[in-house]
Amino acid sequence: MNNRPIGVFDSGLGGLTVLKEIMKITPNENIVYFGDTARVPYGPRSKETIIKYTFQAIDFLISKNVKAIVIACNTATARALKEANEKYDIPILGVIEAGARTAVYTTKNKVVGIIGTDGTIRSKAYNAEISKLDPEIKIVDKSCPLFVPIVEEGWANTDIASLTAKRYLDDLMKEGIDSLVLGCTHYPLLKKTIGEIVGEKVTLVNPAKETAKDLKRILDENDMLRGDIGEEPKYEYYVSDIPEKFAAIAEEFLKKEIDDIKNVRI
Ligand code: DGL
């Protein structure tokens, strides 16, 4: 048993889509969330920069005494998970292996689409994980860099989001995909908009649920789950820049009141 909190990190709001699943699957756990809103988006940045930002976020979460960390960001997972696991001793997991696994069991026709940031798509991390599990799967990938700023702006369900999604996804749809991996943790916030463009025949794959299950399994195997000590779990939120918009979107998405979001310099 270990009552220290879990750390969850993203460049901004996207990690909330993973946080929500973690809250569902491990409802007793205390959680510290960090959104690096001062430096979002990570997508266009170099591997070196993303490693530096990821290590800074991990150091911050470790200063909050976390027992394990979920990098709830595909870009940081693609660019820095391996390096983070080489550097730190606590369990650190990302979202890509879980997302690839979900895609492999979702697809029927073995044609899978992947959308993500420039960094994630260029890394080919999803392609490598999916091919490891099933080399027969055909992968069609596409970076959608405007989606992250649209979500951070609170415009996920607007005509601007729809037009952007149509522009990005029309070509991908011509390839006959039956599953589309939302390979950026911001994209589940666009689920309705993306779903309307790709239609019912394409299943949207969100890596978050499988990631949360992986976390629970790792905590369980290492006897690190929080005991049921009859106290409500504590959720703490930190951002690296002005939190107003973050609070409104987070409350709407998590369906929870969030009264205390702290600003930190990391
Ligand atoms: N939400 C992140 C991801 O999953 C990062 C988006 C960004 O900062 O570009 O890739």
XYZ file of C-alpha atoms and ligand atoms in Angstrom, residues 10-12 14-15 40-44 72-76 95 117 120 148 183-186, ligand 1:
33
model
C 0.526 17.153 -20.372
C 1.474 20.284 -22.285
C -1.945 21.704 -21.416
C -5.190 17.309 -23.185
C -4.058 15.188 -20.261
C 1.837 24.498 -25.165
C 1.959 23.310 -27.962
C 4.750 20.757 -27.739
C 3.882 19.309 -31.147
C 6.136 21.442 -33.373
C -0.604 11.996 -20.605
C 0.784 13.491 -23.797
C 1.506 11.566 -26.981
C 4.167 14.014 -28.130
C 6.118 13.747 -24.870
C -0.016 6.614 -23.784
C 0.795 16.437 -33.558
C 4.102 12.371 -32.751
C -4.444 21.647 -30.139
C -3.068 10.142 -31.106
C -3.024 13.363 -29.126
C -4.636 13.630 -25.724
C -6.329 16.880 -26.737
N -1.709 16.700 -25.789
C -0.440 16.480 -26.345
C -0.326 15.205 -27.131
O -0.962 14.247 -26.754
C 0.392 17.613 -26.831
C -0.176 18.608 -27.729
C 0.797 19.711 -27.971
O 1.215 20.338 -26.999
O 1.151 19.942 -29.136
O 0.399 15.102 -28.072
